[in-house]
Coordinates of N, CA, C and O in Angstrom, one line a residue:
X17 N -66.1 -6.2 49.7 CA -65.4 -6.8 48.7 C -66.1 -6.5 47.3 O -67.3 -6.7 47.2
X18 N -65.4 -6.1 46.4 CA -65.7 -5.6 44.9 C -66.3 -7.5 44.8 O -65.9 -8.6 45.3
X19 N -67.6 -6.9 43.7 CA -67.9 -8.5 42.4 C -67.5 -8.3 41.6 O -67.4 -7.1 41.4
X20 N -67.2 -9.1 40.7 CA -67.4 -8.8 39.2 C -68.4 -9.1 38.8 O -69.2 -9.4 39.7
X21 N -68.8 -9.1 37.6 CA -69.6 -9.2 37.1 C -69.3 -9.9 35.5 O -68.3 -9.3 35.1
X22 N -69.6 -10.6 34.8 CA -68.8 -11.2 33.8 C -69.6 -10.4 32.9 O -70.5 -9.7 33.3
X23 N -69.3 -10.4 31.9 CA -70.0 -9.4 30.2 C -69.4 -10.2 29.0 O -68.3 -10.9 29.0
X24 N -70.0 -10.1 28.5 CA -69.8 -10.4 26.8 C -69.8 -9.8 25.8 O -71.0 -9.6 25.5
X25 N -68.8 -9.2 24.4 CA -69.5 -8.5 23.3 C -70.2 -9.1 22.6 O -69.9 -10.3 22.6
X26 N -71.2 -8.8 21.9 CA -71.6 -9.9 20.8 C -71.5 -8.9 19.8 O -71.4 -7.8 20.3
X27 N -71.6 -8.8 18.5 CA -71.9 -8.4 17.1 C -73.3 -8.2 17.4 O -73.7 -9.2 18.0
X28 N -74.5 -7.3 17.2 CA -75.5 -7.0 16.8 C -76.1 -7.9 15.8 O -76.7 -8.9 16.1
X29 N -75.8 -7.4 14.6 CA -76.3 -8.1 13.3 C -76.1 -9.8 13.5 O -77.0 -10.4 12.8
X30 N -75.1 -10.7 14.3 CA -75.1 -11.5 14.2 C -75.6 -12.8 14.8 O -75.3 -14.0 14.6
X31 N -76.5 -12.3 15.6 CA -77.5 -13.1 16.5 C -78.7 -12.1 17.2 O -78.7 -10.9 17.2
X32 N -79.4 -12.6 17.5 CA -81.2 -11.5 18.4 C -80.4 -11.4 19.9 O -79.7 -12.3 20.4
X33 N -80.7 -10.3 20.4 CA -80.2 -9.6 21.2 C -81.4 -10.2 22.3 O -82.5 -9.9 22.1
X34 N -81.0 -11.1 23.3 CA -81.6 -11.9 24.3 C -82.5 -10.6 25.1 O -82.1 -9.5 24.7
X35 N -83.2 -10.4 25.8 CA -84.2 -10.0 26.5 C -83.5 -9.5 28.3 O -82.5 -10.2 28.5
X36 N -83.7 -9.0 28.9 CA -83.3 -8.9 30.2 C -84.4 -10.0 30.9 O -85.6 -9.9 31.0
X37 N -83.4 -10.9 31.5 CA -84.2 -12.0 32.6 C -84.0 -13.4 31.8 O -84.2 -14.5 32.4
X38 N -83.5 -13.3 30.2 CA -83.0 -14.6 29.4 C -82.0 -15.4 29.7 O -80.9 -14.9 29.8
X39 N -82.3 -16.8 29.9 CA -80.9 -17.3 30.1 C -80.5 -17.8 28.7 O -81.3 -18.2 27.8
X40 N -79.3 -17.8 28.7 CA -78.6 -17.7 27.5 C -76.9 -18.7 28.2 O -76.2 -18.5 29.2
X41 N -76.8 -19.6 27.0 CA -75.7 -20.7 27.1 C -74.3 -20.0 26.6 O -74.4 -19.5 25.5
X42 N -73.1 -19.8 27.2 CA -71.9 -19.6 27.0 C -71.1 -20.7 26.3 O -70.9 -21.5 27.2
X43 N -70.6 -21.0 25.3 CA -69.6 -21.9 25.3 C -68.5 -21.2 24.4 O -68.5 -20.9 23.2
X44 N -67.3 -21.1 25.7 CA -66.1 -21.0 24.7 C -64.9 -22.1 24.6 O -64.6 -22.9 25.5
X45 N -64.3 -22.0 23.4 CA -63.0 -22.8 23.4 C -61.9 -22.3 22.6 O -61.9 -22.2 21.4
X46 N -61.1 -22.1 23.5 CA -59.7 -21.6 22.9 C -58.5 -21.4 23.8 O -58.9 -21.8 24.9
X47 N -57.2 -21.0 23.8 CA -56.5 -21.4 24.3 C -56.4 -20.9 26.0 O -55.6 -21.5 26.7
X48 N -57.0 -20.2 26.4 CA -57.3 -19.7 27.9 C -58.3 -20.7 29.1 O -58.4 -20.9 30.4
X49 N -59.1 -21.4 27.5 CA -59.7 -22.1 28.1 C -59.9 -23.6 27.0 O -60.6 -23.8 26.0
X50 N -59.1 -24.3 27.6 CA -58.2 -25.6 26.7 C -59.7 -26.6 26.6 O -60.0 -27.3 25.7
X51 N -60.4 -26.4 27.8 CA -60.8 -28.2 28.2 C -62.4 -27.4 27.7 O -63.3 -28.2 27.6
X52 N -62.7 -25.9 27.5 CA -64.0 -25.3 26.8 C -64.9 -25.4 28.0 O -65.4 -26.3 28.7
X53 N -65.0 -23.8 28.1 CA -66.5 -23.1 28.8 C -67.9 -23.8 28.0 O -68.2 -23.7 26.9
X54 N -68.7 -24.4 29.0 CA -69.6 -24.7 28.5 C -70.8 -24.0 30.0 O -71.5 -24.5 30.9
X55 N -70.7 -23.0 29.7 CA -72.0 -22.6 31.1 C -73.1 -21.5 30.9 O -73.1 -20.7 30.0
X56 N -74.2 -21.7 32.0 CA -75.4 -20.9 31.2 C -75.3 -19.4 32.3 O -74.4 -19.0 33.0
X57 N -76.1 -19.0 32.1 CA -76.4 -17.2 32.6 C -77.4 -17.1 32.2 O -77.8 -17.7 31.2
X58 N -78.1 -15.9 33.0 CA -78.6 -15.2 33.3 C -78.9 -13.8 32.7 O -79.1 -13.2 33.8
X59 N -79.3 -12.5 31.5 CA -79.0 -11.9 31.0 C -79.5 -10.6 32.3 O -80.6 -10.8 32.7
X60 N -79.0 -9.5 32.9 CA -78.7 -9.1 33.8 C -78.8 -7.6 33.4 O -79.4 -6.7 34.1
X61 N -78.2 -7.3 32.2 CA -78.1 -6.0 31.7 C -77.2 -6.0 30.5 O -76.1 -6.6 30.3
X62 N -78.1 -4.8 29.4 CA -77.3 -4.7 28.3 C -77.0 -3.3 27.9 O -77.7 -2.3 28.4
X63 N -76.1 -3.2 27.2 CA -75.3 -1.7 26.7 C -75.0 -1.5 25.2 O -73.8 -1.4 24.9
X64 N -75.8 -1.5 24.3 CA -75.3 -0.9 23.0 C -74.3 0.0 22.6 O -73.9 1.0 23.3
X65 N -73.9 -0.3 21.2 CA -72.7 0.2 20.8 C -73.6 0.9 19.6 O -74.6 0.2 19.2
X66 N -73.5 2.2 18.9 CA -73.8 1.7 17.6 C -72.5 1.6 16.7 O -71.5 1.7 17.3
X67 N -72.6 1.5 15.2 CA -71.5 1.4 14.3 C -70.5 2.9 14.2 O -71.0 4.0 14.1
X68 N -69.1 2.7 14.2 CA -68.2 4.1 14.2 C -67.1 3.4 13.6 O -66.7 2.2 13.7
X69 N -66.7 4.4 12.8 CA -65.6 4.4 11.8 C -65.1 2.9 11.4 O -64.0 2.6 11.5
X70 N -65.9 2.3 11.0 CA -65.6 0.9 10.4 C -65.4 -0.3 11.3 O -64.7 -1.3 11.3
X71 N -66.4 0.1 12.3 CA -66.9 -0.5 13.6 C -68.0 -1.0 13.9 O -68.8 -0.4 14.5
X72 N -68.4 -2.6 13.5 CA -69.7 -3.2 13.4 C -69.9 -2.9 14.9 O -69.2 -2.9 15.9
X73 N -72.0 -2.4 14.6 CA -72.7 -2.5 15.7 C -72.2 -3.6 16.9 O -71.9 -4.8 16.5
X74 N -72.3 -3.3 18.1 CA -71.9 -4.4 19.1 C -72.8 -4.3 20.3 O -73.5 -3.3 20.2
X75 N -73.1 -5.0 21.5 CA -74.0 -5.1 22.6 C -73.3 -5.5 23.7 O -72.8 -6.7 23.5
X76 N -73.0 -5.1 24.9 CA -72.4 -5.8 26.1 C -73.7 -6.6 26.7 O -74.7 -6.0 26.9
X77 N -73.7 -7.5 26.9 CA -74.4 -8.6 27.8 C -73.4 -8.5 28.9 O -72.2 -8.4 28.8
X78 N -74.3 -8.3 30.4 CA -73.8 -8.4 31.4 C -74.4 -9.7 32.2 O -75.6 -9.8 32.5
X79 N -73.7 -10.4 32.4 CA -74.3 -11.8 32.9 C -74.3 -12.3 34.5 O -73.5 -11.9 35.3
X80 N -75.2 -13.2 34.7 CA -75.4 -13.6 36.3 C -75.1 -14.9 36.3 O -75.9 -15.5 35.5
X81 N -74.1 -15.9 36.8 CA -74.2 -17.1 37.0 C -75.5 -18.0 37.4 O -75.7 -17.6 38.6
X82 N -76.3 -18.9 37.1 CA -77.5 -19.6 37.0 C -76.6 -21.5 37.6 O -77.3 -22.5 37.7

C-alpha cells in the first residue's frame, strides 16, 4: 500500500526554516477545513526552491504525524 506523506510550502523569507527532527505546529483554517487543523509534526525532510521569474524563494517541509 502507497503512504502519503503530507508537505507544506512555506515562503523562505517568511519564517526560519525548522531543522530536520523539529517538531513544528500546523494550524490551518479555511474553508476545506471549517472547524481548523490544529496539529503538530515532525520535520522529516526538506526541498528548496530558489526565486524564478517573479517567484518568491519557497521550501517543501515534508512532515511525520507526532
Amino acid at each position: 500500500m502507497p503512504v502519503a506523506i503530507p508537505s507544506v510550502d512555506i515562503l523562505t523569507g517568511t519564517i526560519e526554516i525548522p531543522q530536520l527532527g523539529t517538531l513544528v505546529r500546523l494550524r490551518i483554517r479555511d474553508d476545506w477545513f471549517y472547524d481548523g487543523l490544529d496539529a503538530q509534526y515532525r520535520v522529516v525532510g526538506l526541498h528548496g526552491r530558489p526565486a524564478q521569474r517573479g517567484r518568491p524563494d519557497t521550501t517543501t517541509l515534508y512532515l511525520e504525524a507526532t
